[in-house]
Amino acid sequence: MDISQLERVSDYEWRIAPFGRMRVPAVIYADQALILEMDQKVYEQVTNVATLPGIVKAAYAMPDAHWGYGFPIGGVAAFDPDEGGVISAGGVGFDISCGVRTLHTGLKAEDVAPIKQKLADRLFSKVPAGVGSTGRLHLDEAEMDKMLRGGAQWAVKRGYGTEADLERTEEHGCMAGAEPDKVSEHAKRRQRDEVGTLGSGNHYLELQEIAEIYDSEVADRFRLRQGEIVVSIHCGSRGLGHQIGTEFLKQMAIAAAKYGIQLPDRELACAPITSPLGQDYLGAMRAAVNCALANRQVITHLTREVFAEILSGTPLTLLYDVSHNTCKQESHTVDGQSRRLYVHRKGATRAFGPGHPALPGDLRDVGQPVLIGGSMGTASYILVGTEQGMERSFGSACHGAGRAMSRHQAMRQWHGSDLVRDLASRGILIRSPSLRGVAEEAPGAYKDVSAVVDASDRAGLARKVAKLTPLACIKG
Amino acid sequence: MKDLYWEHFPHQADMGVRGVGPTPAAAFEQAALAMTAVVTDPGLVAPSESLEIDCEAPDDELLLADWLNRLILEMAVRHMLFSRFEVVLDGHRLHATVWGEHVDVAKHQPAVEIKGATYTELKVSRTEAGSWLAQCIVDV
């Protein structure tokens, strides 16, 4: 990105004053090196978002921002329904409620070393991953609607988890306001066999070691101890979410003119929150959030089954489950006034600070665990939400490394089999049905996640708590 | 033939699919082939089963996105990959017959599942050489 177009507010905050049809400024949180690496399209997209009706304060880009669809990936924007604010299918993205959950195993690295291979093989055979894979559950129409209304609570009722899991899941495992009736038959058909599947692309299930602790007080509260093993699951609402995104994008693109909305980019397709189309999308999107929560809950159950098989008596407890592609109605203080806003986070993790009523009771005084997934073979991080972050980005932080290179380039540069061998020699086992998929997800194709996390920390969006390094990765 | 081909073009996170042909219908067919190539080598996909697809949209570009999204839906629900496409366009209405086979992980080594065809870099236009181009970014 051309840094001369930005006004430097601090080493980690850059501002673009409103010009043209922008209603608010755009703000990018990143250090100079990350800004220079960012695609120029991020500039274009974040300034486009700033033109949308009813946007409040600013359009934000997180340190991992890259060229997305309409919104940059790593984009945050809040809209006020009383000021003509909009909801955008493109601003949530195709993978509605894609997110990360992390489970404690209580095991030490040395307990896992002798059985790592077996765990990786069993997890790979038990958790469906990759193109064309189907889950153990096949939902009929009535059960589908129950899942879309109940989310992870539905899964727990069906025996896939515990009440304690729900306590540590965003929205207590169930997004209110879901309307399965607003979800098309096509979307439901796409999901029929996909509950409890990882998907493909950058989705994974990873066995990780807590390699470093940065904030021992918070780490204690999160029960993170150096040398212990956790399991992280990264996936979303699968085919159902993708189909909802596709269908509403089209409807909103066509209807924008009717609502008098000038779209600088068709992908920014949106509708007033209070309009029938906006409300329909909200109902369908919330159902997709539940789908994602149910999906991660079922995968958790499958993971527990594998651990029980190999190491009986290892209870896997949930640290937290948080999404990074959503639009949520939240209260935020703007210029001293509390307002109900619709916050879009496209490739940005919710990061609520201490005291927020949405947090689990036993973590409320500390802040929300913010789970940041790395790319295959690189570190992941756990951060904690801060009060500053609530003011700076509506309680949002980065979501991962962000790609530095296209799949196309990655495929030309690396061979899947070489990568699997190289990573194995560093003690990282990769299990994937597709070597080409592995090449496209090469660690070198991503930005340095550590730099992205450091920038989030220094910009005050969330504070670093622990670093996780991978031991085994199941890829779709 | 020079004016009948498909190719990929880069997007930072995902993949661009582009079809070029002497007619818009041919460009749509080539774009569909380019999309299959995001997942696997189209040469590995036997055209052994066929199905019919119909869609309609207010303009050529939305119609291209609709066409690719219908294929994505059929790929997902039928667990199929497609390698042969016959498209007939009538204004902003599309009718197609497509041929393919069920996904065989060992044979096709599918790289990635496609979530949707986006409106980013979405274009249906005439090239300077007089052929038709149909393209967009697909989210994977």
mmCIF file of N, CA, C and O in Angstrom, chain A residues 39 41 66-70 73 94-95 131-134 186 189-190 193-194 199-201 203 238 242-243 246 249-250 253-254 265-267 403-408 433-437 440 447, chain B residues 8 10-15 37-41 56-59 61-62 66 69-70 72-74 76-79 103 105 109-122 137-140:
data_model
loop_
_atom_site.group_PDB
_atom_site.id
_atom_site.type_symbol
_atom_site.label_atom_id
_atom_site.label_comp_id
_atom_site.label_asym_id
_atom_site.label_seq_id
_atom_site.Cartn_x
_atom_site.Cartn_y
_atom_site.Cartn_z
ATOM 1 N N ASP A 39 -1.961 -5.020 0.286
ATOM 2 C CA ASP A 39 -2.381 -4.772 -1.082
ATOM 3 C C ASP A 39 -3.040 -3.382 -1.160
ATOM 4 O O ASP A 39 -3.772 -2.976 -0.251
ATOM 5 N N LYS A 41 -5.465 -2.697 -2.751
ATOM 6 C CA LYS A 41 -6.916 -2.922 -2.761
ATOM 7 C C LYS A 41 -7.519 -2.726 -1.367
ATOM 8 O O LYS A 41 -8.706 -2.440 -1.232
ATOM 9 N N HIS A 66 -6.310 -7.864 4.214
ATOM 10 C CA HIS A 66 -5.908 -8.097 2.834
ATOM 11 C C HIS A 66 -7.116 -7.973 1.915
ATOM 12 O O HIS A 66 -8.244 -7.814 2.366
ATOM 13 N N TRP A 67 -6.844 -8.029 0.648
ATOM 14 C CA TRP A 67 -7.848 -7.822 -0.392
ATOM 15 C C TRP A 67 -8.969 -8.836 -0.246
ATOM 16 O O TRP A 67 -8.749 -10.038 -0.369
ATOM 17 N N GLY A 68 -10.175 -8.344 0.038
ATOM 18 C CA GLY A 68 -11.302 -9.255 0.223
ATOM 19 C C GLY A 68 -12.358 -9.025 -0.828
ATOM 20 O O GLY A 68 -12.046 -8.748 -1.992
ATOM 21 N N TYR A 69 -13.613 -9.137 -0.423
ATOM 22 C CA TYR A 69 -14.743 -8.957 -1.335
ATOM 23 C C TYR A 69 -15.578 -7.811 -0.810
ATOM 24 O O TYR A 69 -16.276 -7.961 0.174
ATOM 25 N N GLY A 70 -15.531 -6.677 -1.448
ATOM 26 C CA GLY A 70 -16.262 -5.521 -0.945
ATOM 27 C C GLY A 70 -15.552 -4.968 0.278
ATOM 28 O O GLY A 70 -14.817 -3.986 0.205
ATOM 29 N N ILE A 73 -10.684 -8.225 3.940
ATOM 30 C CA ILE A 73 -10.655 -9.263 4.962
ATOM 31 C C ILE A 73 -9.814 -8.667 6.086
ATOM 32 O O ILE A 73 -8.708 -8.166 5.833
ATOM 33 N N PHE A 94 -18.778 -15.145 2.784
ATOM 34 C CA PHE A 94 -19.405 -16.420 2.429
ATOM 35 C C PHE A 94 -19.322 -17.426 3.569
ATOM 36 O O PHE A 94 -20.181 -18.272 3.712
ATOM 37 N N ASP A 95 -18.247 -17.346 4.355
ATOM 38 C CA ASP A 95 -18.110 -18.343 5.413
ATOM 39 C C ASP A 95 -18.614 -17.746 6.719
ATOM 40 O O ASP A 95 -17.845 -17.373 7.603
ATOM 41 N N VAL A 131 -12.751 -31.842 0.247
ATOM 42 C CA VAL A 131 -13.833 -31.782 -0.738
ATOM 43 C C VAL A 131 -14.639 -33.080 -0.754
ATOM 44 O O VAL A 131 -14.068 -34.163 -0.780
ATOM 45 N N GLY A 132 -15.962 -32.943 -0.734
ATOM 46 C CA GLY A 132 -16.834 -34.105 -0.884
ATOM 47 C C GLY A 132 -17.001 -34.927 0.384
ATOM 48 O O GLY A 132 -17.712 -35.927 0.384
ATOM 49 N N SER A 133 -16.360 -34.521 1.495
ATOM 50 C CA SER A 133 -16.493 -35.334 2.708
ATOM 51 C C SER A 133 -17.848 -35.068 3.363
ATOM 52 O O SER A 133 -18.389 -33.967 3.266
ATOM 53 N N THR A 134 -18.387 -36.094 4.002
ATOM 54 C CA THR A 134 -19.682 -35.933 4.664
ATOM 55 C C THR A 134 -19.545 -36.308 6.136
ATOM 56 O O THR A 134 -18.645 -37.051 6.518
ATOM 57 N N HIS A 186 -32.049 -24.652 -1.011
ATOM 58 C CA HIS A 186 -30.718 -24.954 -1.548
ATOM 59 C C HIS A 186 -29.666 -24.943 -0.438
ATOM 60 O O HIS A 186 -28.807 -25.819 -0.366
ATOM 61 N N ARG A 189 -30.078 -27.934 1.706
ATOM 62 C CA ARG A 189 -29.630 -29.141 0.995
ATOM 63 C C ARG A 189 -28.113 -29.253 1.046
ATOM 64 O O ARG A 189 -27.555 -30.324 1.170
ATOM 65 N N ARG A 190 -27.467 -28.096 0.936
ATOM 66 C CA ARG A 190 -26.009 -28.088 0.930
ATOM 67 C C ARG A 190 -25.446 -28.521 2.287
ATOM 68 O O ARG A 190 -24.300 -28.945 2.391
ATOM 69 N N ASP A 193 -25.529 -33.113 4.813
ATOM 70 C CA ASP A 193 -24.522 -34.095 5.252
ATOM 71 C C ASP A 193 -23.244 -33.438 5.748
ATOM 72 O O ASP A 193 -22.211 -34.088 5.844
ATOM 73 N N GLU A 194 -23.283 -32.133 5.998
ATOM 74 C CA GLU A 194 -22.021 -31.448 6.282
ATOM 75 C C GLU A 194 -21.823 -31.048 7.743
ATOM 76 O O GLU A 194 -20.811 -30.430 8.077
ATOM 77 N N GLY A 199 -14.336 -28.945 6.283
ATOM 78 C CA GLY A 199 -14.227 -28.157 5.056
ATOM 79 C C GLY A 199 -12.791 -28.192 4.556
ATOM 80 O O GLY A 199 -12.032 -29.105 4.888
ATOM 81 N N SER A 200 -12.442 -27.168 3.759
ATOM 82 C CA SER A 200 -11.096 -27.192 3.179
ATOM 83 C C SER A 200 -10.482 -25.801 3.263
ATOM 84 O O SER A 200 -10.853 -25.017 4.114
ATOM 85 N N GLY A 201 -9.553 -25.493 2.370
ATOM 86 C CA GLY A 201 -8.909 -24.183 2.383
ATOM 87 C C GLY A 201 -8.070 -24.026 3.633
ATOM 88 O O GLY A 201 -7.278 -24.894 3.975
ATOM 89 N N HIS A 203 -9.039 -24.097 6.682
ATOM 90 C CA HIS A 203 -9.638 -24.686 7.875
ATOM 91 C C HIS A 203 -8.805 -25.871 8.371
ATOM 92 O O HIS A 203 -8.205 -26.583 7.590
ATOM 93 N N ARG A 238 -19.925 -23.974 6.872
ATOM 94 C CA ARG A 238 -19.929 -24.916 5.761
ATOM 95 C C ARG A 238 -20.873 -24.474 4.619
ATOM 96 O O ARG A 238 -21.123 -23.307 4.445
ATOM 97 N N HIS A 242 -22.251 -20.629 3.023
ATOM 98 C CA HIS A 242 -21.796 -20.192 1.703
ATOM 99 C C HIS A 242 -22.995 -19.881 0.807
ATOM 100 O O HIS A 242 -23.010 -18.894 0.071
ATOM 101 N N GLN A 243 -24.002 -20.747 0.880
ATOM 102 C CA GLN A 243 -25.169 -20.572 0.020
ATOM 103 C C GLN A 243 -25.968 -19.340 0.433
ATOM 104 O O GLN A 243 -26.436 -18.576 -0.415
ATOM 105 N N THR A 246 -24.171 -16.321 -0.868
ATOM 106 C CA THR A 246 -24.348 -16.224 -2.318
ATOM 107 C C THR A 246 -25.714 -15.631 -2.665
ATOM 108 O O THR A 246 -25.828 -14.710 -3.470
ATOM 109 N N LEU A 249 -26.268 -11.956 -1.375
ATOM 110 C CA LEU A 249 -25.419 -11.022 -2.110
ATOM 111 C C LEU A 249 -26.152 -10.584 -3.378
ATOM 112 O O LEU A 249 -26.222 -9.399 -3.701
ATOM 113 N N LYS A 250 -26.715 -11.553 -4.084
ATOM 114 C CA LYS A 250 -27.422 -11.242 -5.328
ATOM 115 C C LYS A 250 -28.653 -10.363 -5.036
ATOM 116 O O LYS A 250 -28.853 -9.336 -5.675
ATOM 117 N N ALA A 253 -27.575 -6.906 -4.124
ATOM 118 C CA ALA A 253 -26.994 -6.166 -5.256
ATOM 119 C C ALA A 253 -28.114 -5.617 -6.140
ATOM 120 O O ALA A 253 -28.049 -4.483 -6.620
ATOM 121 N N ILE A 254 -29.145 -6.434 -6.323
ATOM 122 C CA ILE A 254 -30.258 -6.013 -7.180
ATOM 123 C C ILE A 254 -31.105 -4.942 -6.476
ATOM 124 O O ILE A 254 -31.550 -3.978 -7.092
ATOM 125 N N ASP A 265 -18.957 -0.687 -5.239
ATOM 126 C CA ASP A 265 -18.494 -2.008 -5.655
ATOM 127 C C ASP A 265 -19.690 -2.924 -5.390
ATOM 128 O O ASP A 265 -20.256 -2.903 -4.302
ATOM 129 N N ARG A 266 -20.071 -3.720 -6.404
ATOM 130 C CA ARG A 266 -21.266 -4.573 -6.252
ATOM 131 C C ARG A 266 -21.160 -5.527 -5.068
ATOM 132 O O ARG A 266 -22.147 -5.930 -4.475
ATOM 133 N N GLU A 267 -19.932 -5.891 -4.762
ATOM 134 C CA GLU A 267 -19.690 -6.842 -3.683
ATOM 135 C C GLU A 267 -20.046 -6.239 -2.318
ATOM 136 O O GLU A 267 -20.201 -6.956 -1.343
ATOM 137 N N ARG A 403 -3.196 -13.893 4.022
ATOM 138 C CA ARG A 403 -2.322 -14.369 2.942
ATOM 139 C C ARG A 403 -1.414 -13.254 2.453
ATOM 140 O O ARG A 403 -1.816 -12.096 2.384
ATOM 141 N N ALA A 404 -0.209 -13.641 2.083
ATOM 142 C CA ALA A 404 0.723 -12.699 1.477
ATOM 143 C C ALA A 404 0.850 -13.021 -0.007
ATOM 144 O O ALA A 404 1.304 -12.209 -0.794
ATOM 145 N N MET A 405 0.438 -14.223 -0.371
ATOM 146 C CA MET A 405 0.648 -14.699 -1.730
ATOM 147 C C MET A 405 -0.598 -15.453 -2.184
ATOM 148 O O MET A 405 -1.256 -16.111 -1.378
ATOM 149 N N SER A 406 -0.924 -15.355 -3.463
ATOM 150 C CA SER A 406 -2.125 -16.034 -3.959
ATOM 151 C C SER A 406 -1.909 -17.551 -3.968
ATOM 152 O O SER A 406 -0.768 -18.028 -3.950
ATOM 153 N N ARG A 407 -3.016 -18.297 -4.037
ATOM 154 C CA ARG A 407 -2.944 -19.759 -4.121
ATOM 155 C C ARG A 407 -2.187 -20.179 -5.370
ATOM 156 O O ARG A 407 -1.454 -21.158 -5.383
ATOM 157 N N HIS A 408 -2.437 -19.411 -6.417
ATOM 158 C CA HIS A 408 -1.829 -19.627 -7.705
ATOM 159 C C HIS A 408 -0.301 -19.624 -7.602
ATOM 160 O O HIS A 408 0.382 -20.572 -8.005
ATOM 161 N N PRO A 433 -6.184 -34.791 2.782
ATOM 162 C CA PRO A 433 -6.501 -35.636 1.620
ATOM 163 C C PRO A 433 -5.893 -35.091 0.334
ATOM 164 O O PRO A 433 -5.878 -35.781 -0.674
ATOM 165 N N SER A 434 -5.400 -33.852 0.328
ATOM 166 C CA SER A 434 -4.960 -33.251 -0.929
ATOM 167 C C SER A 434 -3.584 -32.589 -0.801
ATOM 168 O O SER A 434 -3.428 -31.606 -0.076
ATOM 169 N N LEU A 435 -2.607 -33.126 -1.544
ATOM 170 C CA LEU A 435 -1.270 -32.521 -1.505
ATOM 171 C C LEU A 435 -1.266 -31.158 -2.186
ATOM 172 O O LEU A 435 -0.524 -30.268 -1.801
ATOM 173 N N ARG A 436 -2.116 -31.006 -3.200
ATOM 174 C CA ARG A 436 -2.188 -29.696 -3.848
ATOM 175 C C ARG A 436 -2.749 -28.665 -2.866
ATOM 176 O O ARG A 436 -2.280 -27.529 -2.798
ATOM 177 N N GLY A 437 -3.756 -29.116 -2.096
ATOM 178 C CA GLY A 437 -4.320 -28.234 -1.071
ATOM 179 C C GLY A 437 -3.247 -27.799 -0.081
ATOM 180 O O GLY A 437 -3.185 -26.644 0.329
ATOM 181 N N GLU A 440 -1.051 -25.124 -1.626
ATOM 182 C CA GLU A 440 -1.712 -23.820 -1.681
ATOM 183 C C GLU A 440 -1.749 -23.144 -0.309
ATOM 184 O O GLU A 440 -1.861 -21.935 -0.204
ATOM 185 N N LYS A 447 1.360 -14.158 5.641
ATOM 186 C CA LYS A 447 2.151 -13.150 6.342
ATOM 187 C C LYS A 447 2.639 -13.750 7.657
ATOM 188 O O LYS A 447 2.112 -14.752 8.124
ATOM 189 N N HIS B 8 -6.426 -18.891 -14.960
ATOM 190 C CA HIS B 8 -6.617 -18.369 -13.605
ATOM 191 C C HIS B 8 -5.882 -17.046 -13.511
ATOM 192 O O HIS B 8 -4.888 -16.850 -14.188
ATOM 193 N N PRO B 10 -4.559 -14.082 -10.429
ATOM 194 C CA PRO B 10 -4.340 -14.074 -8.985
ATOM 195 C C PRO B 10 -5.243 -13.122 -8.198
ATOM 196 O O PRO B 10 -5.623 -12.054 -8.691
ATOM 197 N N HIS B 11 -5.590 -13.560 -7.018
ATOM 198 C CA HIS B 11 -6.240 -12.740 -6.003
ATOM 199 C C HIS B 11 -5.503 -13.119 -4.731
ATOM 200 O O HIS B 11 -5.091 -14.264 -4.567
ATOM 201 N N GLN B 12 -5.309 -12.141 -3.840
ATOM 202 C CA GLN B 12 -4.445 -12.396 -2.695
ATOM 203 C C GLN B 12 -4.896 -13.592 -1.848
ATOM 204 O O GLN B 12 -4.080 -14.392 -1.426
ATOM 205 N N ALA B 13 -6.207 -13.718 -1.625
ATOM 206 C CA ALA B 13 -6.654 -14.795 -0.747
ATOM 207 C C ALA B 13 -7.215 -15.972 -1.535
ATOM 208 O O ALA B 13 -7.211 -17.090 -1.071
ATOM 209 N N ASP B 14 -7.724 -15.706 -2.709
ATOM 210 C CA ASP B 14 -8.463 -16.733 -3.420
ATOM 211 C C ASP B 14 -7.988 -16.882 -4.867
ATOM 212 O O ASP B 14 -6.816 -16.761 -5.121
ATOM 213 N N MET B 15 -8.906 -17.108 -5.779
ATOM 214 C CA MET B 15 -8.475 -17.416 -7.130
ATOM 215 C C MET B 15 -9.429 -16.767 -8.133
ATOM 216 O O MET B 15 -10.649 -16.805 -7.961
ATOM 217 N N ALA B 37 -10.871 -26.279 -12.607
ATOM 218 C CA ALA B 37 -9.418 -26.369 -12.471
ATOM 219 C C ALA B 37 -8.910 -25.786 -11.151
ATOM 220 O O ALA B 37 -7.777 -26.037 -10.758
ATOM 221 N N VAL B 38 -9.755 -25.013 -10.446
ATOM 222 C CA VAL B 38 -9.384 -24.544 -9.105
ATOM 223 C C VAL B 38 -9.341 -25.747 -8.161
ATOM 224 O O VAL B 38 -8.549 -25.807 -7.228
ATOM 225 N N VAL B 39 -10.223 -26.725 -8.444
ATOM 226 C CA VAL B 39 -10.353 -27.881 -7.562
ATOM 227 C C VAL B 39 -9.451 -29.026 -8.006
ATOM 228 O O VAL B 39 -8.783 -29.666 -7.204
ATOM 229 N N THR B 40 -9.439 -29.296 -9.313
ATOM 230 C CA THR B 40 -8.663 -30.432 -9.824
ATOM 231 C C THR B 40 -8.319 -30.205 -11.294
ATOM 232 O O THR B 40 -8.803 -29.250 -11.915
ATOM 233 N N ASP B 41 -7.530 -31.097 -11.866
ATOM 234 C CA ASP B 41 -7.231 -31.037 -13.292
ATOM 235 C C ASP B 41 -8.483 -31.497 -14.045
ATOM 236 O O ASP B 41 -8.905 -32.648 -13.903
ATOM 237 N N GLU B 56 -31.250 -17.299 -14.364
ATOM 238 C CA GLU B 56 -31.694 -16.036 -14.920
ATOM 239 C C GLU B 56 -31.221 -14.917 -14.001
ATOM 240 O O GLU B 56 -31.214 -15.086 -12.781
ATOM 241 N N ALA B 57 -30.819 -13.803 -14.589
ATOM 242 C CA ALA B 57 -30.362 -12.666 -13.773
ATOM 243 C C ALA B 57 -30.615 -11.381 -14.548
ATOM 244 O O ALA B 57 -30.835 -11.413 -15.756
ATOM 245 N N PRO B 58 -30.561 -10.225 -13.864
ATOM 246 C CA PRO B 58 -30.881 -8.969 -14.544
ATOM 247 C C PRO B 58 -29.820 -8.508 -15.560
ATOM 248 O O PRO B 58 -30.110 -7.671 -16.390
ATOM 249 N N ASP B 59 -28.594 -9.003 -15.466
ATOM 250 C CA ASP B 59 -27.590 -8.602 -16.459
ATOM 251 C C ASP B 59 -26.574 -9.731 -16.664
ATOM 252 O O ASP B 59 -26.567 -10.722 -15.933
ATOM 253 N N GLU B 61 -23.398 -9.953 -16.142
ATOM 254 C CA GLU B 61 -22.421 -10.229 -15.088
ATOM 255 C C GLU B 61 -23.043 -11.025 -13.945
ATOM 256 O O GLU B 61 -22.469 -12.005 -13.470
ATOM 257 N N LEU B 62 -24.230 -10.590 -13.519
ATOM 258 C CA LEU B 62 -24.892 -11.348 -12.448
ATOM 259 C C LEU B 62 -25.234 -12.752 -12.947
ATOM 260 O O LEU B 62 -25.249 -13.713 -12.175
ATOM 261 N N ASP B 66 -24.261 -16.196 -11.248
ATOM 262 C CA ASP B 66 -25.323 -17.172 -10.976
ATOM 263 C C ASP B 66 -24.971 -18.539 -11.534
ATOM 264 O O ASP B 66 -25.171 -19.568 -10.882
ATOM 265 N N ASN B 69 -22.302 -20.062 -9.508
ATOM 266 C CA ASN B 69 -22.820 -20.437 -8.188
ATOM 267 C C ASN B 69 -23.724 -21.663 -8.258
ATOM 268 O O ASN B 69 -23.760 -22.469 -7.327
ATOM 269 N N ARG B 70 -24.457 -21.798 -9.372
ATOM 270 C CA ARG B 70 -25.281 -23.005 -9.523
ATOM 271 C C ARG B 70 -24.387 -24.242 -9.629
ATOM 272 O O ARG B 70 -24.675 -25.308 -9.072
ATOM 273 N N ILE B 72 -21.431 -24.529 -8.340
ATOM 274 C CA ILE B 72 -20.860 -24.758 -7.001
ATOM 275 C C ILE B 72 -21.864 -25.520 -6.141
ATOM 276 O O ILE B 72 -21.520 -26.467 -5.437
ATOM 277 N N LEU B 73 -23.140 -25.107 -6.240
ATOM 278 C CA LEU B 73 -24.193 -25.792 -5.480
ATOM 279 C C LEU B 73 -24.289 -27.268 -5.901
ATOM 280 O O LEU B 73 -24.324 -28.163 -5.052
ATOM 281 N N GLU B 74 -24.312 -27.507 -7.213
ATOM 282 C CA GLU B 74 -24.434 -28.893 -7.690
ATOM 283 C C GLU B 74 -23.207 -29.711 -7.305
ATOM 284 O O GLU B 74 -23.319 -30.887 -6.959
ATOM 285 N N ALA B 76 -21.464 -29.302 -4.667
ATOM 286 C CA ALA B 76 -21.535 -29.568 -3.230
ATOM 287 C C ALA B 76 -22.592 -30.615 -2.899
ATOM 288 O O ALA B 76 -22.318 -31.555 -2.151
ATOM 289 N N VAL B 77 -23.794 -30.475 -3.449
ATOM 290 C CA VAL B 77 -24.855 -31.383 -3.004
ATOM 291 C C VAL B 77 -24.757 -32.752 -3.670
ATOM 292 O O VAL B 77 -25.165 -33.754 -3.095
ATOM 293 N N ARG B 78 -24.199 -32.798 -4.867
ATOM 294 C CA ARG B 78 -24.067 -34.097 -5.550
ATOM 295 C C ARG B 78 -22.694 -34.720 -5.344
ATOM 296 O O ARG B 78 -22.427 -35.814 -5.826
ATOM 297 N N HIS B 79 -21.789 -33.974 -4.701
ATOM 298 C CA HIS B 79 -20.393 -34.428 -4.547
ATOM 299 C C HIS B 79 -19.813 -34.784 -5.908
ATOM 300 O O HIS B 79 -19.300 -35.877 -6.128
ATOM 301 N N VAL B 103 -16.939 -37.122 -7.056
ATOM 302 C CA VAL B 103 -15.581 -36.873 -6.558
ATOM 303 C C VAL B 103 -14.955 -38.191 -6.108
ATOM 304 O O VAL B 103 -15.563 -38.961 -5.359
ATOM 305 N N VAL B 105 -11.539 -38.959 -4.293
ATOM 306 C CA VAL B 105 -10.421 -38.219 -3.678
ATOM 307 C C VAL B 105 -9.074 -38.725 -4.186
ATOM 308 O O VAL B 105 -8.172 -37.940 -4.502
ATOM 309 N N GLN B 109 -7.703 -35.801 -6.331
ATOM 310 C CA GLN B 109 -6.886 -35.008 -5.390
ATOM 311 C C GLN B 109 -7.435 -33.572 -5.278
ATOM 312 O O GLN B 109 -6.703 -32.605 -5.510
ATOM 313 N N PRO B 110 -8.732 -33.432 -4.943
ATOM 314 C CA PRO B 110 -9.312 -32.080 -4.948
ATOM 315 C C PRO B 110 -8.578 -31.150 -3.986
ATOM 316 O O PRO B 110 -8.425 -31.477 -2.808
ATOM 317 N N ALA B 111 -8.129 -30.012 -4.508
ATOM 318 C CA ALA B 111 -7.294 -29.112 -3.704
ATOM 319 C C ALA B 111 -8.111 -28.365 -2.677
ATOM 320 O O ALA B 111 -7.676 -28.162 -1.547
ATOM 321 N N VAL B 112 -9.298 -27.935 -3.073
ATOM 322 C CA VAL B 112 -10.032 -27.033 -2.208
ATOM 323 C C VAL B 112 -11.495 -27.026 -2.636
ATOM 324 O O VAL B 112 -11.813 -27.323 -3.796
ATOM 325 N N GLU B 113 -12.357 -26.716 -1.678
ATOM 326 C CA GLU B 113 -13.784 -26.628 -1.967
ATOM 327 C C GLU B 113 -14.092 -25.163 -2.263
ATOM 328 O O GLU B 113 -13.547 -24.294 -1.606
ATOM 329 N N ILE B 114 -14.938 -24.910 -3.241
ATOM 330 C CA ILE B 114 -15.257 -23.514 -3.567
ATOM 331 C C ILE B 114 -16.506 -23.106 -2.795
ATOM 332 O O ILE B 114 -17.514 -23.801 -2.804
ATOM 333 N N LYS B 115 -16.413 -21.953 -2.113
ATOM 334 C CA LYS B 115 -17.547 -21.505 -1.301
ATOM 335 C C LYS B 115 -18.553 -20.746 -2.155
ATOM 336 O O LYS B 115 -19.754 -20.891 -2.007
ATOM 337 N N GLY B 116 -18.057 -19.898 -3.047
ATOM 338 C CA GLY B 116 -18.970 -19.112 -3.866
ATOM 339 C C GLY B 116 -18.236 -18.314 -4.921
ATOM 340 O O GLY B 116 -17.043 -18.034 -4.787
ATOM 341 N N ALA B 117 -18.974 -17.961 -5.993
ATOM 342 C CA ALA B 117 -18.444 -17.052 -7.010
ATOM 343 C C ALA B 117 -18.796 -15.649 -6.553
ATOM 344 O O ALA B 117 -19.944 -15.370 -6.203
ATOM 345 N N THR B 118 -17.824 -14.761 -6.515
ATOM 346 C CA THR B 118 -18.040 -13.424 -5.963
ATOM 347 C C THR B 118 -18.261 -12.402 -7.082
ATOM 348 O O THR B 118 -18.097 -12.712 -8.253
ATOM 349 N N TYR B 119 -18.573 -11.176 -6.679
ATOM 350 C CA TYR B 119 -18.738 -10.084 -7.651
ATOM 351 C C TYR B 119 -17.442 -9.286 -7.786
ATOM 352 O O TYR B 119 -17.428 -8.236 -8.411
ATOM 353 N N THR B 120 -16.396 -9.799 -7.165
ATOM 354 C CA THR B 120 -15.115 -9.106 -7.254
ATOM 355 C C THR B 120 -14.456 -9.449 -8.584
ATOM 356 O O THR B 120 -14.392 -10.628 -8.950
ATOM 357 N N GLU B 121 -13.996 -8.439 -9.289
ATOM 358 C CA GLU B 121 -13.400 -8.610 -10.631
ATOM 359 C C GLU B 121 -14.391 -9.281 -11.586
ATOM 360 O O GLU B 121 -13.984 -9.936 -12.540
ATOM 361 N N LEU B 122 -15.665 -9.132 -11.280
ATOM 362 C CA LEU B 122 -16.706 -9.756 -12.115
ATOM 363 C C LEU B 122 -16.851 -8.955 -13.406
ATOM 364 O O LEU B 122 -17.079 -7.746 -13.376
ATOM 365 N N ILE B 137 -13.747 -13.595 -9.273
ATOM 366 C CA ILE B 137 -12.955 -14.267 -8.236
ATOM 367 C C ILE B 137 -13.865 -15.281 -7.546
ATOM 368 O O ILE B 137 -15.018 -14.975 -7.255
ATOM 369 N N VAL B 138 -13.353 -16.478 -7.304
ATOM 370 C CA VAL B 138 -14.128 -17.439 -6.520
ATOM 371 C C VAL B 138 -13.505 -17.542 -5.125
ATOM 372 O O VAL B 138 -12.285 -17.523 -4.977
ATOM 373 N N ASP B 139 -14.368 -17.616 -4.128
ATOM 374 C CA ASP B 139 -13.927 -17.683 -2.735
ATOM 375 C C ASP B 139 -13.716 -19.152 -2.374
ATOM 376 O O ASP B 139 -14.628 -19.956 -2.530
ATOM 377 N N VAL B 140 -12.518 -19.472 -1.911
ATOM 378 C CA VAL B 140 -12.247 -20.880 -1.567
ATOM 379 C C VAL B 140 -11.898 -21.009 -0.092
ATOM 380 O O VAL B 140 -11.616 -20.012 0.541
#
